Amino acid sequence: MFRKEYQSLIQLLDFKERGFSLRNRQGTATSSRKGRGVDFKDVRPYAVGDDTRLIDWNVTSRFGELHVREFYEEKERLGVFFLDVSESMDWSSSEWTKAENAFQVLALLVLLYVRKGNLAKILLYSDRLEWETGYIRNTEEALSSLEKVRSYPHRKLKTDPKLPFILLKNRIRRYTDSYILSDFHGLPSLKKLTGLRRFHTLHAIRFKDRLEENAPRGFFQFFLLKDPETGAVPSPVGGNIQKNLEFLFKARCLELEGKDTDPNKLLEYWRSMS
C-alpha cells in the first residue's frame, strides 16, 4: 500500500511512539480531551486565567460582574479528508501520477490522525460525491478504508472544484480539521467562502507536476499540458491557483510534487499545524 519512503517514515513513527522520543509528542493531539467543545453547558463567574473570549457580555451587564460561558469538553476531533479522483489527477510526466501521490499522502494523514485518538472520514469526489467512509476510529479501520480507496476505479471523471466546500457547508458537522487533496484545476474564486473558516480548520494539499509549472513553449505545449477534463491548456498553472488557495486557506497550503522528500515535508507541515 505504501511506497518505501512513506513506509520508512511510518516505521520511524512507530518506533518513536513506543516511548523513545516523547518530546515529539508535545503540541500534538494525544489527549482524549481535545478542547472546550461546541455544546453550551452553563455560565459562571469569571476566574483569573479564563479565556476572555468566553465572556458572556449579556449576563455580565445584568449582574454587574464578569461571567464566562462554559462548554462540554470535546472528547474527540474529526478529520475530514476530501480526495479528488477526477481524470486530471491521473496525469503525470514522471513515474507517479498525481492520484498515486495523493493516495500516499491521504494514507499517511489518516493514520497520523486516528493514532492520536481522533476520528477520520474520507470522501472521494469528482463532479459529484463518489464514495465516503463512515467514522474511522482506529488503525485497523483506517487500513481497511484505505484499501477500498486504493482500489476505487478511476473512470474518466470531470471535476467540480466547489464540491468539497458545498459538502462542508451542508453535510459535514462543524468544527472539523478538513483537508482537500487535489490539483485544484478549474478552481473558481474562493472569496465568498471565507465564512467556512469560522466553523472548520481548512487545509489545502495541492499536487502539481513539474511540467505544469515549467511548460516548454512551442507547438507541443498543447499536447503536453492540455487538461484531460476540459481539453484546455491551463496557463499559467501555478501562480493563479496558489494565490486563490491562499486567499481562503491562508498558511494552511502545502504543495507536493511526488518527490522522495514529500513524506518529511508533510510531517513537518503536520507538526507545525498541530
mmCIF file with all atom_site columns, C-alpha atoms in Angstrom, residues 1-6 89-102 104 208-209 257-260:
data_model
loop_
_atom_site.group_PDB
_atom_site.id
_atom_site.type_symbol
_atom_site.label_atom_id
_atom_site.label_alt_id
_atom_site.label_comp_id
_atom_site.label_asym_id
_atom_site.label_entity_id
_atom_site.label_seq_id
_atom_site.pdbx_PDB_ins_code
_atom_site.Cartn_x
_atom_site.Cartn_y
_atom_site.Cartn_z
_atom_site.occupancy
_atom_site.B_iso_or_equiv
_atom_site.pdbx_formal_charge
_atom_site.auth_seq_id
_atom_site.auth_comp_id
_atom_site.auth_asym_id
_atom_site.auth_atom_id
_atom_site.pdbx_PDB_model_num
ATOM 1  C CA . MET A 1 1   ? 0.000  0.000  0.000   1.00 0.00 ? 1   MET A CA 1
ATOM 2  C CA . PHE A 1 2   ? 2.805  2.402  0.919   1.00 0.00 ? 2   PHE A CA 1
ATOM 3  C CA . ARG A 1 3   ? 5.819  3.321  -1.177  1.00 0.00 ? 3   ARG A CA 1
ATOM 4  C CA . LYS A 1 4   ? 9.144  2.761  0.541   1.00 0.00 ? 4   LYS A CA 1
ATOM 5  C CA . GLU A 1 5   ? 9.694  6.410  1.512   1.00 0.00 ? 5   GLU A CA 1
ATOM 6  C CA . TYR A 1 6   ? 6.297  6.528  3.266   1.00 0.00 ? 6   TYR A CA 1
ATOM 7  C CA . MET A 1 89  ? -5.316 13.622 -11.175 1.00 0.00 ? 89  MET A CA 1
ATOM 8  C CA . ASP A 1 90  ? -4.297 10.653 -13.345 1.00 0.00 ? 90  ASP A CA 1
ATOM 9  C CA . TRP A 1 91  ? -1.941 12.840 -15.395 1.00 0.00 ? 91  TRP A CA 1
ATOM 10 C CA . SER A 1 92  ? 1.810  12.744 -14.898 1.00 0.00 ? 92  SER A CA 1
ATOM 11 C CA . SER A 1 93  ? 5.079  13.487 -16.649 1.00 0.00 ? 93  SER A CA 1
ATOM 12 C CA . SER A 1 94  ? 7.032  11.287 -14.223 1.00 0.00 ? 94  SER A CA 1
ATOM 13 C CA . GLU A 1 95  ? 6.838  7.848  -12.632 1.00 0.00 ? 95  GLU A CA 1
ATOM 14 C CA . TRP A 1 96  ? 3.927  8.503  -10.296 1.00 0.00 ? 96  TRP A CA 1
ATOM 15 C CA . THR A 1 97  ? 0.629  10.177 -11.200 1.00 0.00 ? 97  THR A CA 1
ATOM 16 C CA . LYS A 1 98  ? -0.843 12.904 -9.029  1.00 0.00 ? 98  LYS A CA 1
ATOM 17 C CA . ALA A 1 99  ? -3.541 10.411 -7.989  1.00 0.00 ? 99  ALA A CA 1
ATOM 18 C CA . GLU A 1 100 ? -0.931 7.916  -6.754  1.00 0.00 ? 100 GLU A CA 1
ATOM 19 C CA . ASN A 1 101 ? 0.924  10.631 -4.866  1.00 0.00 ? 101 ASN A CA 1
ATOM 20 C CA . ALA A 1 102 ? -2.333 11.877 -3.338  1.00 0.00 ? 102 ALA A CA 1
ATOM 21 C CA . GLN A 1 104 ? 0.120  8.053  -0.293  1.00 0.00 ? 104 GLN A CA 1
ATOM 22 C CA . LYS A 1 208 ? 1.380  19.513 -9.011  1.00 0.00 ? 208 LYS A CA 1
ATOM 23 C CA . ASP A 1 209 ? 3.617  18.261 -11.789 1.00 0.00 ? 209 ASP A CA 1
ATOM 24 C CA . GLU A 1 257 ? 5.333  17.089 -6.426  1.00 0.00 ? 257 GLU A CA 1
ATOM 25 C CA . GLY A 1 258 ? 5.672  13.367 -5.767  1.00 0.00 ? 258 GLY A CA 1
ATOM 26 C CA . LYS A 1 259 ? 9.322  13.562 -4.684  1.00 0.00 ? 259 LYS A CA 1
ATOM 27 C CA . ASP A 1 260 ? 11.043 11.302 -2.152  1.00 0.00 ? 260 ASP A CA 1
#
